[in-house]
Structure formats: C-alpha cells, structure tokens
mmCIF file of C-alpha atoms in Angstrom:
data_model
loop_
_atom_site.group_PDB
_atom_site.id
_atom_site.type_symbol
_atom_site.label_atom_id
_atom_site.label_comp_id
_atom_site.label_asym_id
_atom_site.label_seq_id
_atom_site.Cartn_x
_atom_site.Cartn_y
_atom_site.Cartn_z
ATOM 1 C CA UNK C 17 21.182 -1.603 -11.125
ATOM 2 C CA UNK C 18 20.070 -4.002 -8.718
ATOM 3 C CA UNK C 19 17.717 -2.369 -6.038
ATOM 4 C CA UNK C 20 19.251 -1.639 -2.078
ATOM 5 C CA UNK C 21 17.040 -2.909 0.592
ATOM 6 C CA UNK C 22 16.419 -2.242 4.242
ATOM 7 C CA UNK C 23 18.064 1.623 4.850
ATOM 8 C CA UNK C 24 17.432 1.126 8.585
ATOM 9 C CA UNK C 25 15.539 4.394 8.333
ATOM 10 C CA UNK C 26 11.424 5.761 7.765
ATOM 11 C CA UNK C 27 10.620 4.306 11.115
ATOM 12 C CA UNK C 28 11.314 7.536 13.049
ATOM 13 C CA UNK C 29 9.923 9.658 10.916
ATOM 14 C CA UNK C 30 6.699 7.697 10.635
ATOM 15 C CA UNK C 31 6.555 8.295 14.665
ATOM 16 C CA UNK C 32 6.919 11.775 14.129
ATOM 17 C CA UNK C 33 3.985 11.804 11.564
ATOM 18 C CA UNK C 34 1.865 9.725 14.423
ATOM 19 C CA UNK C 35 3.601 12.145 17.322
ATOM 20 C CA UNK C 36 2.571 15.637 15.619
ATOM 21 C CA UNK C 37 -0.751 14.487 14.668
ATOM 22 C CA UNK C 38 -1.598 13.643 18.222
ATOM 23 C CA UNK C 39 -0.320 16.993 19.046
ATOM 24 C CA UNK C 40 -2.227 19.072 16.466
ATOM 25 C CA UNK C 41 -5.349 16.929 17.282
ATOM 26 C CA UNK C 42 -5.061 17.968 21.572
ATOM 27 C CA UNK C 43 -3.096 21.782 20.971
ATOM 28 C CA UNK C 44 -5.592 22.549 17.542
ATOM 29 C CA UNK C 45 -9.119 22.405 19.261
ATOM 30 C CA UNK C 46 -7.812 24.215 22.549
ATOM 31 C CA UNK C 47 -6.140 27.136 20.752
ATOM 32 C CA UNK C 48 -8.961 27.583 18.755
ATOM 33 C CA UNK C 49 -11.277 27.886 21.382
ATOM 34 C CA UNK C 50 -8.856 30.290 23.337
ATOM 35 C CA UNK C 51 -9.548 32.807 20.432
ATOM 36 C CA UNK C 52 -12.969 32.136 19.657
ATOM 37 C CA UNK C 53 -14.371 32.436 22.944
ATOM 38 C CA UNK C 54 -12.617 35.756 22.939
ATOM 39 C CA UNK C 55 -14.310 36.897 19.757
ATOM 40 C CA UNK C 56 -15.173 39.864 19.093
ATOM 41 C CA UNK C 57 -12.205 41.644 20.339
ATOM 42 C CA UNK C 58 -10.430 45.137 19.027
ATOM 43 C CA UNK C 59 -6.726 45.071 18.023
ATOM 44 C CA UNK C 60 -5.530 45.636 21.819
ATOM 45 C CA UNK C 61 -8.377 42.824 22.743
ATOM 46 C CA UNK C 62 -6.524 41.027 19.966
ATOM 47 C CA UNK C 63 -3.467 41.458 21.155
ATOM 48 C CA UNK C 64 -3.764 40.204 24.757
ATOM 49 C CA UNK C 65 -4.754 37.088 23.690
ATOM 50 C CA UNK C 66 -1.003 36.755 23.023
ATOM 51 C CA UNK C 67 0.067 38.015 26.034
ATOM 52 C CA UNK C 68 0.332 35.104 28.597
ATOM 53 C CA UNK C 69 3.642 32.946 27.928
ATOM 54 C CA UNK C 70 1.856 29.336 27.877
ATOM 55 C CA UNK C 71 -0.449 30.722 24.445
ATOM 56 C CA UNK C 72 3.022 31.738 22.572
ATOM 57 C CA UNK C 73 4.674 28.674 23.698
ATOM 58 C CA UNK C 74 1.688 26.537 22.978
ATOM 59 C CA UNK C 75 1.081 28.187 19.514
ATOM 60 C CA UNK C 76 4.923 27.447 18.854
ATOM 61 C CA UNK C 77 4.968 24.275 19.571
ATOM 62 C CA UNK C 78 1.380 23.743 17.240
ATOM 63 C CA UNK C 79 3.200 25.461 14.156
ATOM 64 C CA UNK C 80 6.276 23.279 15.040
ATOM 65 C CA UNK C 81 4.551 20.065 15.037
ATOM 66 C CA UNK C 82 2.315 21.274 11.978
ATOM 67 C CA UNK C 83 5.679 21.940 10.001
ATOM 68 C CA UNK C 84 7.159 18.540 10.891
ATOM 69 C CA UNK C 85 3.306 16.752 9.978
ATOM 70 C CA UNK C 86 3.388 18.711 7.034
ATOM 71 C CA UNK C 87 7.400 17.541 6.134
ATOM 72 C CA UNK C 88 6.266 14.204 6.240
ATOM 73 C CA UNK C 89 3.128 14.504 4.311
ATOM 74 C CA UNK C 90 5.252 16.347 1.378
ATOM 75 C CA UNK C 91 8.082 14.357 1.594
ATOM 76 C CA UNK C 92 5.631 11.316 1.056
ATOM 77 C CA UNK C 93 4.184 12.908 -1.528
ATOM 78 C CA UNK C 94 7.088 13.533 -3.496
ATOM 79 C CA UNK C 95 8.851 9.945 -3.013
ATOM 80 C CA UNK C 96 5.779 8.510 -4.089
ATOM 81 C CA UNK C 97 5.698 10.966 -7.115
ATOM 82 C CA UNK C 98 9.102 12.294 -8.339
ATOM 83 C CA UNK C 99 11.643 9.895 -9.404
ATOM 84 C CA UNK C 100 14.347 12.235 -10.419
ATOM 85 C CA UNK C 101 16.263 12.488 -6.941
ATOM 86 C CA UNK C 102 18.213 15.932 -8.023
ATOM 87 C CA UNK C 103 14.316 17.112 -8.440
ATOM 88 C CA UNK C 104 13.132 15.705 -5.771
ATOM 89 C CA UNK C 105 16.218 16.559 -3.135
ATOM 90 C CA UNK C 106 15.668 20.038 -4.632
ATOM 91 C CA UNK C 107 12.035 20.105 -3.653
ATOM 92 C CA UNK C 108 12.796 18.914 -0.387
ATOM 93 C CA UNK C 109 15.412 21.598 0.168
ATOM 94 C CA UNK C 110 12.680 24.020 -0.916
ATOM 95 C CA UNK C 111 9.682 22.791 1.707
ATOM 96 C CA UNK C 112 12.698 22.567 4.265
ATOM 97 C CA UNK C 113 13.437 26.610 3.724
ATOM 98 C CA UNK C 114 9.574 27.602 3.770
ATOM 99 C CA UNK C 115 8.575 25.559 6.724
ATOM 100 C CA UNK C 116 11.393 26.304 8.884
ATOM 101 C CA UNK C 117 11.254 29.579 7.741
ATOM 102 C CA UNK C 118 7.438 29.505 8.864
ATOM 103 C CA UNK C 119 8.300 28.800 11.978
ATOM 104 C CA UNK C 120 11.213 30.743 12.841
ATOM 105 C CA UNK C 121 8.903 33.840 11.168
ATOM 106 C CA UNK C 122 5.870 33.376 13.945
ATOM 107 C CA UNK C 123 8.451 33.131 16.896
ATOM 108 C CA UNK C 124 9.700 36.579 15.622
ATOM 109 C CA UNK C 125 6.428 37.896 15.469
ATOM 110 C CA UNK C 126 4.958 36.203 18.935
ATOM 111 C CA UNK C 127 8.089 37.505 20.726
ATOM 112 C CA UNK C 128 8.872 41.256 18.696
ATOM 113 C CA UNK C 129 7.601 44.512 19.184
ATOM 114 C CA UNK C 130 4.322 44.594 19.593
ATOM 115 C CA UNK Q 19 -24.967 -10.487 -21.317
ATOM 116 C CA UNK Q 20 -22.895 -8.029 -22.468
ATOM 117 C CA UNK Q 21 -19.263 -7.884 -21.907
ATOM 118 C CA UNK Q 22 -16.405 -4.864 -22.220
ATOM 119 C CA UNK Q 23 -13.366 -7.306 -23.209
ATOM 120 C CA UNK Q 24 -9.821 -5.645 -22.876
ATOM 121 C CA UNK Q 25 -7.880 -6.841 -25.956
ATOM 122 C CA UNK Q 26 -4.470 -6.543 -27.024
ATOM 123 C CA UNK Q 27 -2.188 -8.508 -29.040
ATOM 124 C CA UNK Q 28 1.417 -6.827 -29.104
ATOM 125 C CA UNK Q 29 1.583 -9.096 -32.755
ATOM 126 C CA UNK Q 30 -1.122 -7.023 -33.980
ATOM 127 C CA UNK Q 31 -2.121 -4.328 -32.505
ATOM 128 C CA UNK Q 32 -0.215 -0.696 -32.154
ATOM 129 C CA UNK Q 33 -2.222 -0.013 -28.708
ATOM 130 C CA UNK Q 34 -5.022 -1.861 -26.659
ATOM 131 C CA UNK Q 35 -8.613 -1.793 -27.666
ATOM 132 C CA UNK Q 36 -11.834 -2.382 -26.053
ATOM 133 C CA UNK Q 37 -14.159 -5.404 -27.402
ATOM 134 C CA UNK Q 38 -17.884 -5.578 -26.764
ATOM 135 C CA UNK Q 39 -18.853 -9.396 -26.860
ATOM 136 C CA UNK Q 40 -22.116 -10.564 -26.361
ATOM 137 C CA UNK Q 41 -22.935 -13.804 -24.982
ATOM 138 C CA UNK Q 42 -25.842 -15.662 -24.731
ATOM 139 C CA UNK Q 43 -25.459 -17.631 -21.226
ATOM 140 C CA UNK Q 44 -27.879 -17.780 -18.431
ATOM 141 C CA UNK Q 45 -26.053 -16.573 -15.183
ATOM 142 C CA UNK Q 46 -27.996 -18.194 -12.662
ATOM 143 C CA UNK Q 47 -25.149 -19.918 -10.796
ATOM 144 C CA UNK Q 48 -22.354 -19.036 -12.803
ATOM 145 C CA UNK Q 49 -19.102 -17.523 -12.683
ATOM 146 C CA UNK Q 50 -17.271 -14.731 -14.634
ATOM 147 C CA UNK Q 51 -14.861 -17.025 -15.654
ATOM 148 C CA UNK Q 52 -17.375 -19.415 -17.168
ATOM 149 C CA UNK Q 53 -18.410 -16.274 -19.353
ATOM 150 C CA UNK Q 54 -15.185 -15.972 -20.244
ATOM 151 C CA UNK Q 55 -14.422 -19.842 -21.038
ATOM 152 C CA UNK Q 56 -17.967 -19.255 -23.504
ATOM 153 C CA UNK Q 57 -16.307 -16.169 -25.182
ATOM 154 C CA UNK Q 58 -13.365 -18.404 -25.348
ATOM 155 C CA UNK Q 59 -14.868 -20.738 -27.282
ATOM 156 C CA UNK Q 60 -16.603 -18.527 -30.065
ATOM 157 C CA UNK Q 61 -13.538 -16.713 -30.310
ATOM 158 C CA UNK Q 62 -10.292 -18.379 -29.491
ATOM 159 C CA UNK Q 63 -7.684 -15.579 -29.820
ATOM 160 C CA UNK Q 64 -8.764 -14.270 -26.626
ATOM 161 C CA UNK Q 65 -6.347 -15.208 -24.254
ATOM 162 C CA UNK Q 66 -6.675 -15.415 -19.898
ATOM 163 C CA UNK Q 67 -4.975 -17.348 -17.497
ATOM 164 C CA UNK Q 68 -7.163 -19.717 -15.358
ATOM 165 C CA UNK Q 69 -6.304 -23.210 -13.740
ATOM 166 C CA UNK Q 70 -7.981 -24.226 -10.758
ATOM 167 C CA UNK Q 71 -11.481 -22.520 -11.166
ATOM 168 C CA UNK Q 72 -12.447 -22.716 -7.891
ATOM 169 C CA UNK Q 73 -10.230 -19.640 -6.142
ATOM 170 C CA UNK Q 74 -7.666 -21.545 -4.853
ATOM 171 C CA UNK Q 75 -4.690 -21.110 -7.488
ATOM 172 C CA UNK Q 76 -5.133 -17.356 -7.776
ATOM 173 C CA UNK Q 77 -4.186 -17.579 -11.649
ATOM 174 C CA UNK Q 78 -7.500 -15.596 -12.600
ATOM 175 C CA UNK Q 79 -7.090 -12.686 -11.564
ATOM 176 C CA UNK Q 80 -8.173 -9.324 -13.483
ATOM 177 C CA UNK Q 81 -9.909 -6.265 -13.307
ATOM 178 C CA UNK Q 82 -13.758 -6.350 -13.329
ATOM 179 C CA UNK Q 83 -15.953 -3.425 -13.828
ATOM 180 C CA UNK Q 84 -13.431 -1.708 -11.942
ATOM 181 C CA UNK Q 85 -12.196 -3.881 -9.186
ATOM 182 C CA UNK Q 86 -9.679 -6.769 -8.671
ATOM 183 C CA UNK Q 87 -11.103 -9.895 -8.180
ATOM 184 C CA UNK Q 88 -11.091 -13.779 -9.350
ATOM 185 C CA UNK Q 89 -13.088 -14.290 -12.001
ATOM 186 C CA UNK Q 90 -13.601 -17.802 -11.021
ATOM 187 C CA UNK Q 91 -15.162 -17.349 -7.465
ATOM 188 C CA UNK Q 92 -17.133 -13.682 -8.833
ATOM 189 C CA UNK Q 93 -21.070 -14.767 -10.063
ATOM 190 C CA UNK Q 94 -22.046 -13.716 -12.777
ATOM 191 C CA UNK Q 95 -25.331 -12.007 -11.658
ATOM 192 C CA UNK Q 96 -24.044 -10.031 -9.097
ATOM 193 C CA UNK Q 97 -21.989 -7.912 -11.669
ATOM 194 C CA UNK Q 98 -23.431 -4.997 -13.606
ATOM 195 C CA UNK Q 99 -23.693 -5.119 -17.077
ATOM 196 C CA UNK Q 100 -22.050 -4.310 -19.404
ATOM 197 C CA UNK Q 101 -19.390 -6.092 -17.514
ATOM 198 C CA UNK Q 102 -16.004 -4.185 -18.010
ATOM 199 C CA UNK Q 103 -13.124 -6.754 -17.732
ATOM 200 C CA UNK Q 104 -9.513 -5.819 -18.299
ATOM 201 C CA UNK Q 105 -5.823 -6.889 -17.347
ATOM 202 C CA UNK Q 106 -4.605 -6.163 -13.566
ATOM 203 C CA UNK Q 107 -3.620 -2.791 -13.267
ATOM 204 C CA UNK Q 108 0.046 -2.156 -12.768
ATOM 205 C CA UNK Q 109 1.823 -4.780 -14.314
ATOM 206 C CA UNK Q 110 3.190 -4.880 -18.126
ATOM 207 C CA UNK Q 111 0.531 -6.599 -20.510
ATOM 208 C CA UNK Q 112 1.498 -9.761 -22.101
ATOM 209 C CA UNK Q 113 -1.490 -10.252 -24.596
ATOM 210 C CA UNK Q 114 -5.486 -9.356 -23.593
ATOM 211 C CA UNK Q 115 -6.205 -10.541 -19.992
ATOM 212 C CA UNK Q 116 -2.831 -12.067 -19.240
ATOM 213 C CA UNK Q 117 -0.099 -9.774 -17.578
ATOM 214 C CA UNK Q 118 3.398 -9.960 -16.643
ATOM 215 C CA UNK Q 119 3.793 -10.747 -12.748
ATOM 216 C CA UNK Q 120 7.682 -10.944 -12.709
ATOM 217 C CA UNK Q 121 7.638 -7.079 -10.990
ATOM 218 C CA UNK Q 122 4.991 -8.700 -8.273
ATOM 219 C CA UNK Q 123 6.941 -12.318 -7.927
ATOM 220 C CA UNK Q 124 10.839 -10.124 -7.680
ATOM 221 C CA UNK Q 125 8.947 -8.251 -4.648
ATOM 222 C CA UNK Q 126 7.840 -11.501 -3.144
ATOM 223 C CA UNK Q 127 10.922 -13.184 -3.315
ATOM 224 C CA UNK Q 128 12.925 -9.807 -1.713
ATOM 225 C CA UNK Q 129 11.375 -11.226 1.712
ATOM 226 C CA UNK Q 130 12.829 -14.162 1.622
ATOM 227 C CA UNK Q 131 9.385 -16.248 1.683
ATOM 228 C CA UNK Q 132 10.419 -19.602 3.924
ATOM 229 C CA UNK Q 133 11.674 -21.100 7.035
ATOM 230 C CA UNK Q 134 14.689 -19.386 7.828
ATOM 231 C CA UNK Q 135 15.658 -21.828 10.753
ATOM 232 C CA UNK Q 136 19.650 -22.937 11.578
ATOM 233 C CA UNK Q 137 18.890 -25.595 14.209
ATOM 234 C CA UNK Q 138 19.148 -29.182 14.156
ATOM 235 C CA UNK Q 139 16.377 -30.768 12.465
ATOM 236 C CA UNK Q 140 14.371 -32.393 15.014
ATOM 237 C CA UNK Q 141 13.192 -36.182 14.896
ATOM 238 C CA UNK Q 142 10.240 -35.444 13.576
ATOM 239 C CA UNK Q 143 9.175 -31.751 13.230
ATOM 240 C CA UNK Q 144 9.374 -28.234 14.193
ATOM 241 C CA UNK Q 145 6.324 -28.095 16.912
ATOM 242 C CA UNK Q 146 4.431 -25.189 17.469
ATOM 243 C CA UNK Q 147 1.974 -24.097 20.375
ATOM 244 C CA UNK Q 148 -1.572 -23.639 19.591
ATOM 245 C CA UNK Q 149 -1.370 -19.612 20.112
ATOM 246 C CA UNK Q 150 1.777 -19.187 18.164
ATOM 247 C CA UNK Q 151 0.010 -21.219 15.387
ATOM 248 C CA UNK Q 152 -2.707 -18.757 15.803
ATOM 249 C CA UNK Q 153 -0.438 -15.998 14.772
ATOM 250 C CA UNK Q 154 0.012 -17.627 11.482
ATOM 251 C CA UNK Q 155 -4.181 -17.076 11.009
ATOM 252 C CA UNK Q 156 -4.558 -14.893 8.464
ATOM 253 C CA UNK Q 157 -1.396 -14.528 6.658
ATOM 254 C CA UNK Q 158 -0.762 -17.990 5.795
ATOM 255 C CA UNK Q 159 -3.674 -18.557 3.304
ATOM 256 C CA UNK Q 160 -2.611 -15.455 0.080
ATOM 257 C CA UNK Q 161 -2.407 -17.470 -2.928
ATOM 258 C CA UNK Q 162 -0.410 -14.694 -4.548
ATOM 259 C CA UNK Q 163 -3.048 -13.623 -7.245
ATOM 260 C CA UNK Q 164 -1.971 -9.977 -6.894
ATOM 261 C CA UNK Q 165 -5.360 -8.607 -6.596
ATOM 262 C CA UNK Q 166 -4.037 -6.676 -3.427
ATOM 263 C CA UNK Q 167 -0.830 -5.166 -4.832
ATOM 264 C CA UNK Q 168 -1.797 -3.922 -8.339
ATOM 265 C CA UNK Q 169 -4.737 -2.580 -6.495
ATOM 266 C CA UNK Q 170 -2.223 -0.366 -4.521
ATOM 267 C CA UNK Q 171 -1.350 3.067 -6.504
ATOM 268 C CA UNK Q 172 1.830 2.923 -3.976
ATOM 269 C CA UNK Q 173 3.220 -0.332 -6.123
ATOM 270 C CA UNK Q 174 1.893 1.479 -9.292
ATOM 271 C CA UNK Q 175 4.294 4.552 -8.724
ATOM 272 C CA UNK Q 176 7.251 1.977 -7.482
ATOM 273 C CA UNK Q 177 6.725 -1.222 -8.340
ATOM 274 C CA UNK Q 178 10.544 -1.479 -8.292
ATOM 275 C CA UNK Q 179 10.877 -0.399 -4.483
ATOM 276 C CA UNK Q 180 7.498 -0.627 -2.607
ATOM 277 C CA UNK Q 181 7.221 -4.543 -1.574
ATOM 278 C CA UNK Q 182 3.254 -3.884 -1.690
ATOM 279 C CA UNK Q 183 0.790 -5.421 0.524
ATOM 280 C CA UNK Q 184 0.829 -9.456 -0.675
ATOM 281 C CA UNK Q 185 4.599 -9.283 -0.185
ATOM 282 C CA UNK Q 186 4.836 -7.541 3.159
ATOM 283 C CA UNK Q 187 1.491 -9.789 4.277
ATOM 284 C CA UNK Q 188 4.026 -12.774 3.596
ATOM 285 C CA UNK Q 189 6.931 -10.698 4.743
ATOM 286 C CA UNK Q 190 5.000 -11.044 8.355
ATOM 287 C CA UNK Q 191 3.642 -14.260 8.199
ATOM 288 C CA UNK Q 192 7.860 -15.225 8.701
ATOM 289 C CA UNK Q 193 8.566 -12.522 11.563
ATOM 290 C CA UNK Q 194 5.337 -13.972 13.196
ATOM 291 C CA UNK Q 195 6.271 -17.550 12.654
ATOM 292 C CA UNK Q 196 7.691 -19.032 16.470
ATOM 293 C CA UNK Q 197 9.864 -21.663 14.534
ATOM 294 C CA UNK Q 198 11.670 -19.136 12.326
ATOM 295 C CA UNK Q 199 14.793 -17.351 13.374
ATOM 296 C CA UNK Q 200 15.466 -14.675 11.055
ATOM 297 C CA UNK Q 201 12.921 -12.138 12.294
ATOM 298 C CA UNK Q 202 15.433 -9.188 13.110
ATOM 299 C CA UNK Q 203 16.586 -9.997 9.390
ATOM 300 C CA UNK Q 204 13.282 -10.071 7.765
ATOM 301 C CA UNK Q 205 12.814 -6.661 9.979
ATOM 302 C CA UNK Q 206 15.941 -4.808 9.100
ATOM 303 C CA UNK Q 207 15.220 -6.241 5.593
ATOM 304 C CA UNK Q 208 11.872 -4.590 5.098
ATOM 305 C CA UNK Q 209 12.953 -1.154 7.234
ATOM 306 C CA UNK Q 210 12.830 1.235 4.811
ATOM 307 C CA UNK Q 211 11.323 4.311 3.307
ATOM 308 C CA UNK Q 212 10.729 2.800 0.176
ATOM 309 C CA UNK Q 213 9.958 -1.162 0.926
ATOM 310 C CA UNK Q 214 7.584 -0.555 4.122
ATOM 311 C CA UNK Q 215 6.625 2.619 4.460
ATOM 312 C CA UNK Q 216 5.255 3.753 0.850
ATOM 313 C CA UNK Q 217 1.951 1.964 2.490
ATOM 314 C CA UNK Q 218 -0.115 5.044 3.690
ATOM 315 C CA UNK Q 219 -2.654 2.794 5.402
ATOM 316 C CA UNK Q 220 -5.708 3.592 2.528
ATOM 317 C CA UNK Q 221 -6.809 -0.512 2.723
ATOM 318 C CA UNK Q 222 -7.707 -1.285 -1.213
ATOM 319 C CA UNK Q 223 -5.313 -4.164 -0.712
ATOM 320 C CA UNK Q 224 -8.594 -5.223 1.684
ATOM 321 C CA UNK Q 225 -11.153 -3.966 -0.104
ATOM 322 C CA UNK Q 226 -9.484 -6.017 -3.198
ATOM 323 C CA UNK Q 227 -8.686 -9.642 -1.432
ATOM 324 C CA UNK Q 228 -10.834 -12.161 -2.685
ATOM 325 C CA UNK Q 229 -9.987 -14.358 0.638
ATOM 326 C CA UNK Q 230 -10.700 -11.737 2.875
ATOM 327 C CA UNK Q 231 -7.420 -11.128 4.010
ATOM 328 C CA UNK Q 232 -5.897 -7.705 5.743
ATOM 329 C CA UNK Q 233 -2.411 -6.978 4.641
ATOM 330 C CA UNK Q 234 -2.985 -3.244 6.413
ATOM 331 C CA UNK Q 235 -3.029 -5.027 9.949
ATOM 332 C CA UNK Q 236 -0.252 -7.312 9.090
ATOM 333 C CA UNK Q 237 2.051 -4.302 8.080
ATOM 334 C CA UNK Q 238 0.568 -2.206 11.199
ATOM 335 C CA UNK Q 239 2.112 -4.776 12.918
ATOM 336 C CA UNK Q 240 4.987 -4.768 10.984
ATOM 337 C CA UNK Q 241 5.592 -1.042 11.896
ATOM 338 C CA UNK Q 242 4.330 -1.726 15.550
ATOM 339 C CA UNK Q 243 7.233 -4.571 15.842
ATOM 340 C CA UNK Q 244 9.575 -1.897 14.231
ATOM 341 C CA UNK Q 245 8.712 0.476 17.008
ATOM 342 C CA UNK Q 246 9.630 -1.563 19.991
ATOM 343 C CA UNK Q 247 12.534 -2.528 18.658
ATOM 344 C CA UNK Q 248 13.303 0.924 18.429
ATOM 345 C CA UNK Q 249 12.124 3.005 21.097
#
C-alpha cells in the first residue's frame, strides 16, 4: 500500500517534549534542594516539608510534566521500534494507564490523610 | 595494506562474507578508491560504483572502518589498517559494495525536489536577493550519496516512513527558496510523526557528510518554521 504523508500532527507533541523538559530542568533542581537542605529530618520533620500548598502544587505539576516527557520519550521509542500497530496501540494504552495512574496516585497521597 | 572487503554475490553466495585482500600500493597521496580500483584489477568480480572520483557525483559511497564516507575524497593513510570496507548500511545489497538506493531516491522524491512556482515566466529569470540566496548556503550543494541517511538508525527502523536527513535537508532547501511558492505544501507535506519527527536530533547525518553539510539545523528549522505557523 502506498505510504500517507503529512498527518498534520507530531508538532505539538514535540513542544510538549521541549515544554516539560524546560519545566523539569527549573521545578527538578529547586525541589530537590527544598528537601535536601531540610535533611536530616524525623517523619513529622518529613512531613512538613509537604505542608505548604506551593510544594504539593509544585511537586504536581513536576510529576505531571515528567509523565507527559516521559509519554513522549516512550511513545518515540515504540514508533521507532514496534511495527505491529495493535502491539504498539496496546503498549501505548498500557504507559497511558501507569503514568496517569502515577500521577493521579501522588495527588491522592499529597492531599489524603496524613 | 591490508583490506577487510565486504563480498557478496546473490549468484553465488547463500549469505555475505568478509574478504581480506592485500595490496601492495604506496598510500602517500592516494585515495581509498584508488585501492579499490587496484583490487579491482587483480580481481575483477569485485564490484563498486564510482564515476566522478573526485567527490562530486556522490556514486562512491560505502562504509569504511565503520563510517560513511566517499571513498574517492578519503586518503588512504589516514585510515587504520586493516581497512574494513563494506556496503552502506540500511539499504538492500545488490552485489559486494553496490546497494540498492531506490528506498533513499522514493524518500527524496516524496518532497517534491524542484521549483514549485505558478507565475508567469519572467523575460529572463526568476531573480533573487543576495540574502535570500544566502538561505540557499548550505542545502543546495548534497549530491545525494546517502552517507547521511543510512547513517541514521531512524531511516534503518523506517526507511519506508522517515524521509531521513538528505531528503528533509532538500525538503528545506525548497521552503527556504524566495522564488518557490509551495512552502505551506512542502510544510504540511513533511508534518508528520513519521516523515519529520522520527529525527531525535543525535547529528550522525553530520558527523557522516563528506561536504560538511548539517541536515540537523536544516530540519531544526524545519520544526522551528512548523512552530510559528502553529502557535
């Protein structure tokens, strides 16, 4: 079958690559610090560090943007590498679940019981 | 010298082999594919393609001791024995050295490689200013030896999708051209997952040129262009 061309698509997504990495490279270093400066600290020292809004919003955001850098860098991976698209749609479907579900697993945690 | 000679006659032989030749030749000022043209001559089954010996018709090119290059414009000396030559990488094998570039050439002509331009014909010719000329610098001069895009494991895993670096080089030198009009064409033509952006930026289509050319910056500003148009 003769090949499609030009699906009017990959340009967005190779923003959000470029995007996410910008964020990880400013929000990474800073939240790092934030704990290591605090180190060593008991399990209530531990816990304060997550007390002020901005560090759960900020670490959010981090894991968010780390999820959609990673999305890319998979989803790269496996159109480079997996030419069956039933495998490879069902691989995608598979990082989709575990990354989201990342995600939507450290909200719960930053904002349940402590 | 001694020579590593990839050899393979689909007549013949089941799978390819490796030859060790040894030539008597003094390489002071002398190219690989003068070595070869010596082999040649003792042995006359080996078979290459070569024309204009002086790196202008890009026929020559082949893998040596590991990297893509023109044999014709690569001396002799500078290459460590023994000297490891085999097909490009990436593209079906005809016989020995010579390769099948019809994946490469079917890429190529996918961006439409000349003047797309619906105007009147002028009196005498399309007229271009010294700066948009400039543009041109750099993208105009690929001789199509496909040194650049069998060096690119992105056109080894989809040679039938990925344009690979020669052909998006070219695919620019059109959108940059001021007398062309087709550039939202050429650009819609090359947006795609597959066609544009299986290049993740990793520059052996650089490292392999054998004019010196940069088919990373040209599709940088490829995507760039893609951008604005976008956002």
């Amino acid at each position: 079958m003769k090949p499609a061309t030009g699906a009017h698509a990959g340009t967005g997504i190779w923003l959000v690559q470029r995007a996410t990495a910008v964020v990880l490279a400013v929000a990474l270093p800073g939240l790092m610090a934030h704990f290591l400066l605090a180190l060593p600290v008991d399990f209530s020292g531990w816990q304060g560090l997550f007390a002020p809004l901005w560090v759960r919003v900020l670490l959010l955001l981090t894991a968010l943007a780390l999820a959609l850098h990673a999305w890319v860098g998979v989803r790269d991976i496996f159109m480079d590498y997996i030419h069956f698209t039933s495998l490879r749609l069902a691989l995608y479907l598979a990082v989709i679940v575990i990354l989201t579900g990342s995600v939507v697993w450290l909200a719960a945690v930053l904002w349940g019981p402590a | 010298m001694k020579f590593r000679l990839y050899r393979y006659s689909p007549e013949t032989d089941a799978k390819p082999r490796m030859q060790d030749v040894d030539l008597d030749i003094d390489p002071a000022g002398k190219m690989l594919l003068d070595a070869l043209i010596a082999i040649k001559a003792q042995d006359e089954t080996l078979s290459l393609r070569r024309s204009c010996r002086e790196g202008v018709c890009g026929s020559d090119a082949m893998n040596v001791n590991g990297k893509n290059r023109l044999a014709c414009i690569t001396p002799l000396g500078e290459l460590k024995e023994p000297i490891e030559v085999r097909p490009l990488p990436g593209l079906p094998v005809i016989r020995d050295l010579i390769v099948d570039m019809e994946p490469f050439y079917r890429q190529y002509r996918s961006i439409k490689p000349w003047l797309i331009n619906d105007e009147p014909e002028p009196e005498v010719e399309r007229l271009q200013s010294p700066e948009d000329r400039a543009l041109l610098d750099g993208a105009y001069e690929c001789i199509l030896c496909a040194c650049c895009t069998t060096a690119c494991p992105s056109f080894w895993w989809n040679p039938d999708k990925f344009v690979g670096p020669a052909g998006l080089l070219q695919a620019y030198r059109f959108i940059a051209d001021s007398r062309d009009e087709a550039t939202s064409a050429r650009l819609d033509n090359v947006e795609d997952p597959y066609r544009l952006y299986r290049c993740h930026g990793i520059m052996n289509c650089v490292d392999a040129c054998p004019k010196g050319l940069n088919p990373t910056e040209a599709i940088g500003r490829i995507k760039s262009l893609l951008v604005k148009r976008r956002v």
